Amino acid sequence: LMGGIIGRLFREFAVTLSVAIAISMVISLTTTPMMCAYLLKHRRPEEHGPLYRASERFFEWILWIYEKTLAACLRHPLVMLIATVLTLACTVGLVFIIPTGFFPQQDTGRVMGTIRADQDTSFQTMKRLMEDFAGIVGKDPGVQNVIAFTGGGGAANTGRMFITLTPLADRKLSADQIIDRLRPQLGRVPGAMCILQSAQDIRVGGRMGAGQYQYTLQGETIEELNEWAPKMLAKMRAIPGLADLSSDQQNGGLQASLVIDRATAFRLGVSTKMIDDTLYDAFGQRQVSTIYTQLNQYHVVMEVDPQFNQNPEGLKQIYVKSTNAGQIPLSAIARYTTSTSALSIPHQGQFPAATISFNLQTGYSLGDAVIAVEKAARDMGLPDSIHGKFQGTAKEFQAARDNQLLLILSALATVYIVLGVLYESFIHPITILSTLPSAGVGALVALMFFGAELNVMGMIGIILLIGIVKKNAIMMIDFALVAERSEGLSPRDAIFKACLLRFRPITMTTMAAMLGGLPLALGGGVGAELRRPLGIAIVGGLIFSQMLTLYTTPVIYLYLDRMRRWFNQLRSGAAPVPAIPVQP
């Protein structure tokens, strides 16, 4: 969709499906007839085994029940018409009720952590904090290995952590449940916060943050952004369902400014360059020599003892070489002042920006989070110069959600056009499309029953159902039209006969598709959460649609056929068509 990840995913799916259809058509039109001629042999019923005879008796019993119940439904067509309308209404209602998401949250056995300490934290303190966090995580029974480090181009008060969980078969909790268990323990470490998120096989958006989702504020000036970003962060902390909120604003770092008394320094023979060189020798880690060995070389770095570079008080121990009086205390010719300064100023699109990262608590959907954050931004009354929008995965989710309706309508329009060309009719495609709401209800109810969201994989399952479910009506209508034209049967007799004769292939194809989706719905293992909604949607949609469309499709066929005849007679000026017979 519009160049996004959903568009790429559906394009790849469309290409794969087209290739599969092309290959299946070639095989079905060439090798299948030959195999049927050589492999299929006529066998009398007494030549079959006991399993075949038992299954055949069971099928005949089901067909007998279907015949009786179908006759009852045709005697009361208005009831089935109302059921069809209610199914369509339920489909629309469930779309607004079911929680929505992007991709399912997977348990890959890997967890990433971001450590963010106070902005005045030194390297030594940061090292101690990382050891505390790594110790807490390493003691958890679900953790196998943990690695933590700081530096590498990031701010001095940030660190990263990589966690490997024990194999899925050896632990009872999922990765998100282990994160929920560790979150209170990690929150008790003072001076820093450690945010954990489960690593995913599919991560879209190209935006990294402490949390899995990001919301960015852009401003024209840094001062205005520094005012509103903390307010937005506090507002989002009050939203239930959001966890691990943090901001990448680094505007509270400590800064020590040295003010030189130039008159006193000149009188004592101390130049500004000498002060600068002395400070660089003490705190700048100047390389003063290189030690060469037979196998390696080592750089010699000069600096003061680490105990003197932890705070500005160490400046009182610095002496500067003077041309008049030997060594002069730095405090005699200079004083320092402390203030705050930004450690970093993030930008996005050439404007200063502040990104708020967050995770979701277990059971809270991304769709609800997006709606809640957008409402919070509106309630705050952000000025026109401050622009807030989602980034990364949340941004791609918004784009996918906004185009879902267009995608479904496009698929339905394509199916309608193809069926209209096939039947040379504007009416019969509507009969076939009337089977789709029941599949949507079954898929959505199944997803809600198993606690799954309507995400990308669930949408793929629903689109697959459009092609699978409509074949029930196609089989019925094809036979009914042929029976009307060649045998001269009435529409009611033709559709009744079509339903009974096509019951076996309809049941066979539905069972084949449903059993093919069961491994996806019930399968386990690493990353099984990604494919499970696809199987649930397919199985749930097929079960419900199979039970309902076998009765509603004949009724819709009769009503629409009567409507077609009524329009034709209006154009020709003939008498109106009699009502649908009540008795079979």
Coordinates of C-alpha atoms in Angstrom, one line a residue:
L1 CA 0.0 0.0 0.0
M2 CA 1.5 3.3 -1.3
G3 CA 5.0 1.8 -1.2
G4 CA 4.8 0.7 2.4
I5 CA 5.5 -2.6 3.9
I6 CA 1.9 -3.7 3.5
G7 CA 2.0 -3.0 -0.2
R8 CA 5.2 -5.0 -0.6
L9 CA 3.7 -7.8 1.4
F10 CA 0.5 -8.0 -0.6
R11 CA 2.4 -7.6 -3.9
E12 CA 4.7 -10.6 -3.0
F13 CA 1.6 -12.5 -1.9
A14 CA -0.2 -11.7 -5.2
V15 CA 2.8 -12.7 -7.3
T16 CA 3.1 -16.0 -5.4
L17 CA -0.6 -16.7 -5.7
S18 CA -0.6 -15.9 -9.5
V19 CA 2.3 -18.3 -10.0
A20 CA 0.6 -21.0 -8.0
I21 CA -2.7 -20.5 -9.9
A22 CA -0.8 -20.7 -13.3
I23 CA 1.0 -23.9 -12.4
S24 CA -2.2 -25.5 -11.0
M25 CA -4.1 -24.6 -14.2
V26 CA -1.4 -26.2 -16.4
I27 CA -1.4 -29.3 -14.3
S28 CA -5.2 -29.6 -14.1
L29 CA -5.6 -29.1 -17.8
T30 CA -2.9 -31.6 -18.9
T31 CA -1.8 -34.2 -16.4
T32 CA -5.0 -34.5 -14.3
P33 CA -7.2 -35.9 -17.1
M34 CA -4.5 -38.4 -18.1
M35 CA -4.1 -39.5 -14.5
C36 CA -7.8 -39.9 -14.1
A37 CA -8.0 -42.0 -17.2
Y38 CA -5.3 -44.4 -16.0
L39 CA -5.8 -44.4 -12.2
L40 CA -9.6 -44.1 -11.6
K41 CA -11.4 -47.4 -12.0
H42 CA -15.1 -48.0 -11.5
R43 CA -15.7 -50.2 -8.4
R44 CA -19.0 -51.6 -7.2
P45 CA -20.1 -50.6 -3.6
E46 CA -19.5 -54.2 -2.3
E47 CA -15.9 -54.0 -3.5
H48 CA -15.0 -51.2 -1.1
G49 CA -13.7 -51.7 2.4
P50 CA -15.6 -51.2 5.6
L51 CA -14.1 -47.8 6.2
Y52 CA -15.4 -46.5 2.9
R53 CA -18.8 -48.0 3.5
A54 CA -19.1 -46.5 7.0
S55 CA -18.0 -43.1 5.8
E56 CA -20.4 -43.2 2.9
R57 CA -23.3 -44.1 5.2
F58 CA -22.3 -41.2 7.5
F59 CA -22.2 -38.8 4.5
E60 CA -25.6 -40.0 3.3
W61 CA -27.0 -39.4 6.7
I62 CA -25.7 -35.8 6.7
L63 CA -27.0 -35.3 3.2
W64 CA -30.4 -36.5 4.3
I65 CA -30.4 -34.0 7.2
Y66 CA -29.3 -31.2 4.9
E67 CA -32.1 -32.0 2.5
K68 CA -34.8 -31.8 5.2
T69 CA -33.4 -28.6 6.7
L70 CA -32.9 -27.0 3.3
A71 CA -36.5 -27.7 2.4
A72 CA -37.6 -26.0 5.7
C73 CA -35.4 -23.0 5.0
L74 CA -37.0 -22.6 1.5
R75 CA -40.4 -22.7 3.1
H76 CA -39.4 -19.7 5.3
P77 CA -37.1 -17.6 3.0
L78 CA -37.7 -14.4 4.9
V79 CA -36.0 -15.9 7.9
M80 CA -32.8 -16.7 6.0
L81 CA -32.9 -13.3 4.3
I82 CA -33.0 -11.6 7.8
A83 CA -30.1 -13.9 8.9
T84 CA -28.1 -12.7 5.9
V85 CA -28.7 -9.0 6.7
L86 CA -27.8 -9.6 10.4
T87 CA -24.6 -11.3 9.4
L88 CA -23.6 -8.3 7.3
A89 CA -24.4 -6.0 10.2
C90 CA -22.4 -8.2 12.6
T91 CA -19.4 -8.1 10.3
V92 CA -19.4 -4.3 10.2
G93 CA -19.9 -4.1 14.0
L94 CA -17.1 -6.6 14.8
V95 CA -14.7 -4.6 12.7
F96 CA -15.1 -1.7 15.1
I97 CA -15.0 -3.9 18.2
I98 CA -12.1 -6.2 17.6
P99 CA -8.7 -5.0 18.8
T100 CA -6.4 -4.1 15.9
G101 CA -2.6 -4.5 15.5
F102 CA 0.2 -4.6 13.0
F103 CA 2.2 -7.8 13.2
P104 CA 1.7 -10.4 15.9
Q105 CA 4.0 -10.2 18.9
Q106 CA 6.4 -13.1 18.5
D107 CA 8.5 -15.0 21.0
T108 CA 11.8 -15.4 19.2
G109 CA 13.8 -16.2 22.4
R110 CA 15.7 -13.0 22.1
V111 CA 15.2 -9.8 24.1
M112 CA 16.8 -6.4 23.6
G113 CA 17.2 -3.9 26.4
T114 CA 18.0 -0.1 26.5
I115 CA 19.5 1.4 29.6
R116 CA 19.1 5.1 30.1
A117 CA 20.6 6.8 33.2
D118 CA 20.4 10.3 34.6
Q119 CA 22.0 12.8 32.3
D120 CA 24.7 13.7 34.9
T121 CA 25.9 10.1 35.2
S122 CA 29.6 9.4 34.8
F123 CA 31.1 6.4 33.1
Q124 CA 32.0 4.7 36.4
T125 CA 28.5 5.1 37.7
M126 CA 27.1 3.9 34.4
K127 CA 29.3 0.8 34.6
R128 CA 28.0 0.0 38.0
L129 CA 24.3 0.5 36.9
M130 CA 24.8 -1.8 34.0
E131 CA 26.2 -4.5 36.2
D132 CA 23.2 -4.1 38.5
F133 CA 20.8 -4.5 35.7
A134 CA 22.7 -7.4 34.1
G135 CA 22.7 -9.1 37.5
I136 CA 19.0 -8.8 37.9
V137 CA 18.2 -10.1 34.4
G138 CA 20.8 -12.9 34.7
K139 CA 19.1 -14.3 37.8
D140 CA 15.8 -14.8 36.1
P141 CA 15.2 -18.5 35.5
G142 CA 14.0 -17.8 32.0
V143 CA 17.2 -16.1 30.9
Q144 CA 20.1 -18.1 29.5
N145 CA 22.7 -15.4 28.6
V146 CA 22.9 -11.6 29.0
I147 CA 25.4 -9.1 27.5
A148 CA 25.4 -5.4 28.3
F149 CA 27.7 -2.6 27.1
T150 CA 27.9 1.2 26.8
G151 CA 29.6 3.6 24.4
G152 CA 29.9 2.9 20.7
G153 CA 28.9 6.3 19.6
G154 CA 25.9 6.8 21.9
A155 CA 25.5 9.2 24.8
A156 CA 27.6 8.5 27.9
N157 CA 24.4 7.8 29.9
T158 CA 23.0 5.1 27.6
G159 CA 23.7 1.4 27.2
R160 CA 22.4 -1.6 25.4
M161 CA 21.6 -5.1 26.6
F162 CA 21.1 -8.3 24.6
I163 CA 19.4 -11.2 26.3
T164 CA 19.0 -14.8 25.2
L165 CA 16.2 -16.8 26.8
T166 CA 16.2 -20.4 27.5
P167 CA 14.7 -22.7 24.8
L168 CA 10.9 -22.4 24.5
A169 CA 10.4 -26.0 25.5
D170 CA 12.3 -25.5 28.8
R171 CA 10.3 -22.4 30.0
K172 CA 6.7 -22.0 30.9
L173 CA 6.4 -18.2 30.2
S174 CA 6.6 -16.3 26.9
A175 CA 9.1 -13.6 26.3
D176 CA 6.6 -10.8 27.1
Q177 CA 5.6 -12.5 30.3
I178 CA 9.3 -12.7 31.3
I179 CA 9.6 -9.0 30.5
D180 CA 6.5 -8.3 32.7
R181 CA 8.2 -10.3 35.5
L182 CA 11.5 -8.4 35.2
R183 CA 10.0 -4.9 34.9
P184 CA 9.2 -4.3 38.6
Q185 CA 12.7 -5.6 39.6
L186 CA 14.4 -3.4 37.1
G187 CA 12.4 -0.4 38.2
R188 CA 13.9 -0.5 41.7
V189 CA 17.4 0.4 40.6
P190 CA 17.8 4.1 41.4
G191 CA 19.3 6.5 38.9
A192 CA 18.5 4.7 35.7
M193 CA 15.8 2.8 33.8
C194 CA 16.1 -0.4 31.8
I195 CA 13.5 -1.0 29.0
L196 CA 13.2 -4.4 27.5
Q197 CA 11.4 -5.4 24.3
S198 CA 11.1 -8.8 22.6
A199 CA 13.1 -9.0 19.3
Q200 CA 10.8 -9.6 16.3
D201 CA 11.5 -11.3 13.0
I202 CA 9.7 -8.5 11.1
R203 CA 10.5 -5.0 12.2
V204 CA 9.3 -2.2 9.9
G205 CA 9.7 1.5 9.8
G206 CA 13.5 1.7 10.2
R207 CA 13.2 3.6 13.5
M208 CA 15.1 2.4 16.6
G209 CA 14.1 3.5 20.1
A210 CA 14.1 2.4 23.7
G211 CA 10.6 1.0 23.1
Q212 CA 9.0 -0.8 20.2
Y213 CA 6.9 2.2 19.1
Q214 CA 7.7 5.8 18.8
Y215 CA 5.8 9.1 18.8
T216 CA 7.8 12.2 17.6
L217 CA 7.2 15.9 18.3
Q218 CA 8.8 18.4 15.9
G219 CA 9.2 22.1 16.7
E220 CA 10.5 25.2 15.1
T221 CA 12.6 26.1 18.1
I222 CA 14.4 24.1 20.7
E223 CA 13.0 26.2 23.6
E224 CA 9.4 25.5 22.5
L225 CA 10.1 21.8 22.1
N226 CA 11.7 21.6 25.5
E227 CA 8.5 23.0 27.0
W228 CA 6.0 20.7 25.3
A229 CA 7.8 17.4 25.0
P230 CA 7.9 16.8 28.8
K231 CA 4.2 17.6 29.0
M232 CA 3.4 15.1 26.2
L233 CA 5.5 12.5 28.0
A234 CA 3.6 13.1 31.3
K235 CA 0.3 12.9 29.4
M236 CA 1.2 9.6 27.8
R237 CA 2.3 8.2 31.2
A238 CA -1.3 8.6 32.3
I239 CA -2.6 6.4 29.4
P240 CA -3.4 2.9 30.7
G241 CA -1.9 0.1 28.6
L242 CA 1.4 2.0 27.8
A243 CA 4.6 0.9 29.5
D244 CA 8.3 1.8 29.5
L245 CA 7.8 5.4 28.3
S246 CA 11.0 7.4 27.8
S247 CA 12.1 10.4 25.8
D248 CA 15.3 10.9 23.8
Q249 CA 15.6 14.5 25.0
Q250 CA 19.0 15.0 26.5
N251 CA 18.8 18.7 27.6
G252 CA 19.6 18.3 31.3
G253 CA 23.3 17.5 31.3
L254 CA 25.7 19.2 33.7
Q255 CA 28.2 21.7 32.4
A256 CA 31.1 23.4 34.1
S257 CA 32.3 26.7 32.6
L258 CA 35.7 28.0 33.6
V259 CA 35.8 31.8 34.1
I260 CA 39.4 33.1 33.9
D261 CA 40.5 36.3 35.8
R262 CA 42.7 37.5 32.9
A263 CA 44.2 40.5 34.8
T264 CA 45.4 38.3 37.6
A265 CA 46.6 35.6 35.2
F266 CA 48.6 38.2 33.3
R267 CA 50.1 39.6 36.4
L268 CA 51.2 36.1 37.6
G269 CA 52.6 35.2 34.1
V270 CA 50.0 32.6 33.1
S271 CA 48.8 32.6 29.6
T272 CA 45.4 31.4 28.3
K273 CA 47.2 28.8 26.1
M274 CA 49.0 27.4 29.2
I275 CA 45.7 27.0 31.0
D276 CA 44.2 25.2 28.0
D277 CA 47.2 22.9 27.7
T278 CA 47.1 22.1 31.4
L279 CA 43.4 21.2 31.3
Y280 CA 43.9 19.1 28.3
D281 CA 46.8 17.2 29.9
A282 CA 44.6 16.6 33.0
F283 CA 41.2 15.6 31.4
G284 CA 41.7 15.3 27.6
Q285 CA 43.5 11.9 27.6
R286 CA 46.5 13.2 25.6
Q287 CA 48.7 10.6 23.9
V288 CA 52.2 11.4 25.0
S289 CA 54.2 8.3 23.9
T290 CA 54.1 4.9 22.2
I291 CA 55.7 1.8 23.6
Y292 CA 56.9 -0.6 20.9
T293 CA 57.3 -4.3 21.4
Q294 CA 58.1 -7.2 19.1
L295 CA 54.5 -8.1 18.5
N296 CA 52.5 -5.0 19.3
Q297 CA 52.6 -1.3 20.2
Y298 CA 50.9 0.5 23.1
H299 CA 49.8 4.1 23.3
V300 CA 50.7 6.0 26.5
V301 CA 47.8 8.3 27.6
M302 CA 48.2 11.0 30.2
E303 CA 45.4 12.0 32.6
V304 CA 44.8 12.7 36.2
D305 CA 43.8 10.0 38.7
P306 CA 40.1 9.0 38.1
Q307 CA 39.2 10.2 41.6
F308 CA 39.8 13.8 40.5
N309 CA 37.7 13.9 37.4
Q310 CA 34.4 12.9 38.9
N311 CA 33.2 16.4 39.6
P312 CA 34.3 20.0 39.1
E313 CA 35.9 20.1 42.6
G314 CA 38.9 18.4 41.0
L315 CA 39.8 21.7 39.4
K316 CA 41.0 23.0 42.7
Q317 CA 43.8 20.4 42.6
I318 CA 45.1 21.7 39.3
Y319 CA 48.3 23.8 39.1
V320 CA 49.3 25.9 36.1
K321 CA 52.9 26.6 35.2
S322 CA 53.8 30.3 35.5
T323 CA 56.7 32.2 33.9
N324 CA 57.1 34.3 37.1
A325 CA 56.3 32.2 40.2
G326 CA 56.6 28.5 39.3
Q327 CA 53.3 26.6 39.8
I328 CA 50.1 28.6 40.4
P329 CA 46.9 27.0 41.7
L330 CA 44.2 27.2 39.0
S331 CA 41.7 28.4 41.7
A332 CA 43.9 31.6 42.1
I333 CA 43.3 32.8 38.6
A334 CA 40.0 31.2 37.6
R335 CA 36.6 30.1 39.0
Y336 CA 34.0 27.7 37.6
T337 CA 30.3 28.0 37.3
T338 CA 27.8 25.1 36.8
S339 CA 24.8 25.0 34.5
T340 CA 22.8 22.6 32.4
S341 CA 23.4 21.9 28.7
A342 CA 22.0 19.6 26.1
L343 CA 23.9 16.3 25.6
S344 CA 22.4 15.9 22.2
I345 CA 19.7 17.6 20.1
P346 CA 17.9 15.1 17.8
H347 CA 16.6 16.4 14.5
Q348 CA 14.1 15.1 12.0
G349 CA 13.6 16.7 8.6
Q350 CA 16.0 19.5 9.6
F351 CA 13.8 20.4 12.6
P352 CA 14.6 19.7 16.2
A353 CA 12.6 16.7 17.4
A354 CA 11.9 14.7 20.5
T355 CA 10.9 11.1 20.2
I356 CA 8.8 9.4 22.9
S357 CA 9.3 5.6 22.9
F358 CA 6.8 3.2 24.5
N359 CA 5.9 -0.5 24.7
L360 CA 2.4 -2.1 25.2
Q361 CA 1.3 -3.9 28.2
T362 CA 0.1 -7.5 27.7
G363 CA -3.5 -7.5 26.3
Y364 CA -3.4 -3.9 25.0
S365 CA -3.6 -3.5 21.3
L366 CA -1.6 -1.1 19.1
G367 CA -4.8 0.3 17.6
D368 CA -6.1 1.3 21.0
A369 CA -2.7 2.9 21.8
V370 CA -2.7 4.9 18.6
I371 CA -6.2 6.3 19.3
A372 CA -5.4 7.1 22.9
V373 CA -2.1 8.9 22.0
E374 CA -3.8 10.9 19.3
K375 CA -6.6 11.9 21.7
A376 CA -4.0 12.9 24.3
A377 CA -2.3 15.2 21.8
R378 CA -5.6 16.8 20.9
D379 CA -6.6 17.4 24.5
M380 CA -3.2 19.1 25.2
G381 CA -3.8 21.7 22.6
L382 CA -0.4 21.7 21.0
P383 CA 0.5 25.0 19.3
D384 CA 0.6 25.2 15.6
S385 CA 4.4 25.2 15.6
I386 CA 4.6 21.7 17.3
H387 CA 3.7 18.8 15.1
G388 CA 3.3 15.3 16.6
K389 CA 3.1 12.1 14.6
F390 CA 4.0 8.4 15.0
Q391 CA 7.2 7.0 13.6
G392 CA 8.5 3.5 12.8
T393 CA 6.2 0.6 13.3
A394 CA 3.3 2.7 14.6
K395 CA 3.5 4.9 11.5
E396 CA 3.4 2.0 9.2
F397 CA 0.4 0.6 11.2
Q398 CA -1.5 3.8 10.6
A399 CA -0.9 3.7 6.9
A400 CA -2.0 0.1 6.8
R401 CA -5.1 0.8 8.8
D402 CA -6.1 3.7 6.7
N403 CA -5.9 1.6 3.5
Q404 CA -7.6 -1.7 4.8
L405 CA -11.1 -0.6 3.7
L406 CA -9.8 0.4 0.3
L407 CA -8.0 -2.9 -0.1
I408 CA -11.1 -4.9 0.8
L409 CA -13.4 -2.9 -1.5
S410 CA -11.0 -3.2 -4.4
A411 CA -10.9 -7.0 -3.9
L412 CA -14.7 -7.2 -3.9
A413 CA -15.0 -4.9 -6.9
T414 CA -12.5 -7.1 -8.8
V415 CA -14.4 -10.3 -7.9
Y416 CA -17.7 -8.7 -8.9
I417 CA -16.4 -7.7 -12.3
V418 CA -14.9 -11.1 -13.0
L419 CA -18.1 -12.9 -12.0
G420 CA -20.2 -10.5 -14.0
V421 CA -18.2 -11.3 -17.1
L422 CA -18.5 -15.0 -16.3
Y423 CA -22.3 -15.1 -15.9
E424 CA -23.1 -12.1 -18.2
S425 CA -25.3 -10.8 -15.4
F426 CA -25.3 -8.0 -12.8
I427 CA -27.4 -10.0 -10.4
H428 CA -25.7 -13.4 -9.9
P429 CA -22.4 -12.0 -8.7
I430 CA -24.3 -10.4 -5.8
T431 CA -25.6 -13.8 -4.9
I432 CA -22.0 -15.1 -4.8
L433 CA -20.7 -12.1 -2.8
S434 CA -23.5 -12.6 -0.3
T435 CA -21.5 -15.5 1.2
L436 CA -18.6 -13.3 2.3
P437 CA -20.1 -11.6 5.4
S438 CA -20.6 -15.0 7.0
A439 CA -16.9 -15.7 6.4
G440 CA -16.0 -12.3 7.9
V441 CA -18.1 -13.0 11.0
G442 CA -16.5 -16.4 11.5
A443 CA -13.0 -15.1 11.1
L444 CA -13.5 -12.1 13.5
V445 CA -15.3 -14.2 16.1
A446 CA -12.5 -16.8 16.0
L447 CA -9.8 -14.2 16.4
M448 CA -11.6 -12.6 19.4
F449 CA -12.2 -16.0 21.0
F450 CA -8.6 -16.9 20.9
G451 CA -7.5 -13.5 22.1
A452 CA -5.9 -12.5 18.8
E453 CA -5.9 -9.1 17.1
L454 CA -7.0 -8.2 13.6
N455 CA -3.5 -7.6 12.2
V456 CA -1.8 -8.0 8.8
M457 CA -1.8 -11.8 9.0
G458 CA -5.5 -11.9 10.0
M459 CA -6.3 -9.6 7.0
I460 CA -4.4 -11.9 4.7
G461 CA -6.6 -14.8 6.0
I462 CA -9.8 -12.8 5.4
I463 CA -8.7 -11.9 1.8
L464 CA -7.9 -15.6 1.3
L465 CA -11.5 -16.4 2.5
I466 CA -12.9 -14.2 -0.3
G467 CA -11.5 -16.6 -2.8
I468 CA -12.3 -19.8 -0.8
V469 CA -15.8 -19.1 0.4
K470 CA -17.4 -17.9 -2.7
K471 CA -16.8 -21.2 -4.4
N472 CA -19.8 -22.6 -2.5
A473 CA -22.1 -20.3 -4.2
I474 CA -20.4 -20.7 -7.6
M475 CA -20.9 -24.5 -7.5
M476 CA -24.6 -24.0 -6.7
I477 CA -25.4 -21.3 -9.2
D478 CA -23.5 -22.9 -12.0
F479 CA -25.6 -26.1 -11.7
A480 CA -28.8 -24.2 -11.1
L481 CA -28.4 -22.1 -14.3
V482 CA -27.7 -25.2 -16.3
A483 CA -30.7 -27.0 -14.9
E484 CA -33.0 -24.0 -15.7
R485 CA -31.8 -23.8 -19.3
S486 CA -31.4 -27.4 -20.2
E487 CA -33.9 -29.2 -18.1
G488 CA -36.5 -26.4 -17.9
L489 CA -36.7 -26.5 -14.1
S490 CA -38.1 -23.6 -12.1
P491 CA -35.6 -21.5 -10.2
R492 CA -36.7 -23.0 -6.9
D493 CA -36.4 -26.6 -8.2
A494 CA -33.1 -25.9 -9.9
I495 CA -31.4 -24.4 -6.9
F496 CA -32.8 -27.1 -4.6
K497 CA -31.4 -29.8 -6.9
A498 CA -28.1 -27.9 -7.2
C499 CA -27.6 -27.7 -3.5
L500 CA -28.1 -31.5 -3.0
L501 CA -25.9 -32.6 -5.9
R502 CA -23.1 -30.1 -5.2
F503 CA -23.1 -30.8 -1.4
R504 CA -20.3 -33.4 -1.7
P505 CA -17.8 -31.2 -3.6
I506 CA -18.6 -28.2 -1.4
T507 CA -18.0 -30.2 1.8
M508 CA -14.9 -31.7 0.3
T509 CA -13.2 -28.4 -0.7
T510 CA -14.2 -26.7 2.5
M511 CA -12.7 -29.6 4.6
A512 CA -9.5 -29.6 2.5
A513 CA -9.0 -25.8 3.0
M514 CA -9.9 -26.0 6.7
L515 CA -7.6 -28.9 7.5
G516 CA -4.9 -27.1 5.6
G517 CA -5.3 -24.1 8.0
L518 CA -5.4 -26.2 11.2
P519 CA -1.5 -26.6 11.4
L520 CA -1.2 -22.8 11.2
A521 CA -3.8 -22.2 13.9
L522 CA -2.6 -25.0 16.3
G523 CA 1.1 -25.1 15.5
G524 CA 3.8 -24.1 18.1
G525 CA 7.5 -23.4 18.2
V526 CA 9.6 -20.3 17.8
G527 CA 7.8 -17.6 15.9
A528 CA 4.5 -19.5 15.7
E529 CA 2.7 -16.3 16.8
L530 CA 3.3 -14.8 13.4
R531 CA 1.3 -17.4 11.4
R532 CA -1.3 -18.3 14.0
P533 CA -3.8 -15.5 13.2
L534 CA -3.8 -16.6 9.6
G535 CA -4.8 -20.1 10.4
I536 CA -7.4 -19.0 13.0
A537 CA -9.1 -16.6 10.5
I538 CA -9.2 -19.3 7.8
V539 CA -10.6 -22.1 10.0
G540 CA -13.1 -19.9 11.8
G541 CA -14.3 -18.3 8.6
L542 CA -14.8 -21.6 6.8
I543 CA -16.6 -23.3 9.7
F544 CA -19.2 -20.5 10.1
S545 CA -19.6 -19.8 6.4
Q546 CA -20.1 -23.5 5.6
M547 CA -22.9 -23.8 8.1
L548 CA -24.7 -20.6 7.0
T549 CA -24.2 -20.2 3.3
L550 CA -25.6 -23.7 2.5
Y551 CA -28.9 -22.3 3.5
T552 CA -28.7 -18.5 2.8
T553 CA -27.3 -18.8 -0.8
P554 CA -30.4 -20.6 -2.3
V555 CA -32.7 -18.0 -0.7
I556 CA -30.6 -15.1 -2.0
Y557 CA -30.6 -16.7 -5.4
L558 CA -34.4 -16.9 -5.5
Y559 CA -34.9 -13.4 -4.3
L560 CA -32.4 -11.9 -6.7
D561 CA -33.8 -14.0 -9.6
R562 CA -37.3 -12.7 -8.8
M563 CA -35.9 -9.2 -8.8
R564 CA -34.2 -9.8 -12.2
R565 CA -37.4 -11.1 -13.7
W566 CA -39.4 -8.2 -12.2
F567 CA -37.0 -5.6 -13.8
N568 CA -37.2 -7.4 -17.1
Q569 CA -41.0 -7.4 -17.1
L570 CA -41.0 -3.7 -16.1
R571 CA -39.0 -2.9 -19.2
S572 CA -41.3 -5.1 -21.4
G573 CA -44.6 -4.0 -19.8
A574 CA -45.7 -7.6 -18.9
A575 CA -47.6 -8.7 -15.8
P576 CA -45.6 -8.9 -12.5
V577 CA -43.9 -12.1 -11.5
P578 CA -45.7 -14.2 -8.8
A579 CA -44.2 -14.3 -5.3
I580 CA -41.8 -17.0 -4.2
P581 CA -43.8 -20.1 -3.4
V582 CA -44.1 -20.8 0.3
Q583 CA -44.5 -24.6 0.0
P584 CA -41.7 -26.7 -1.6

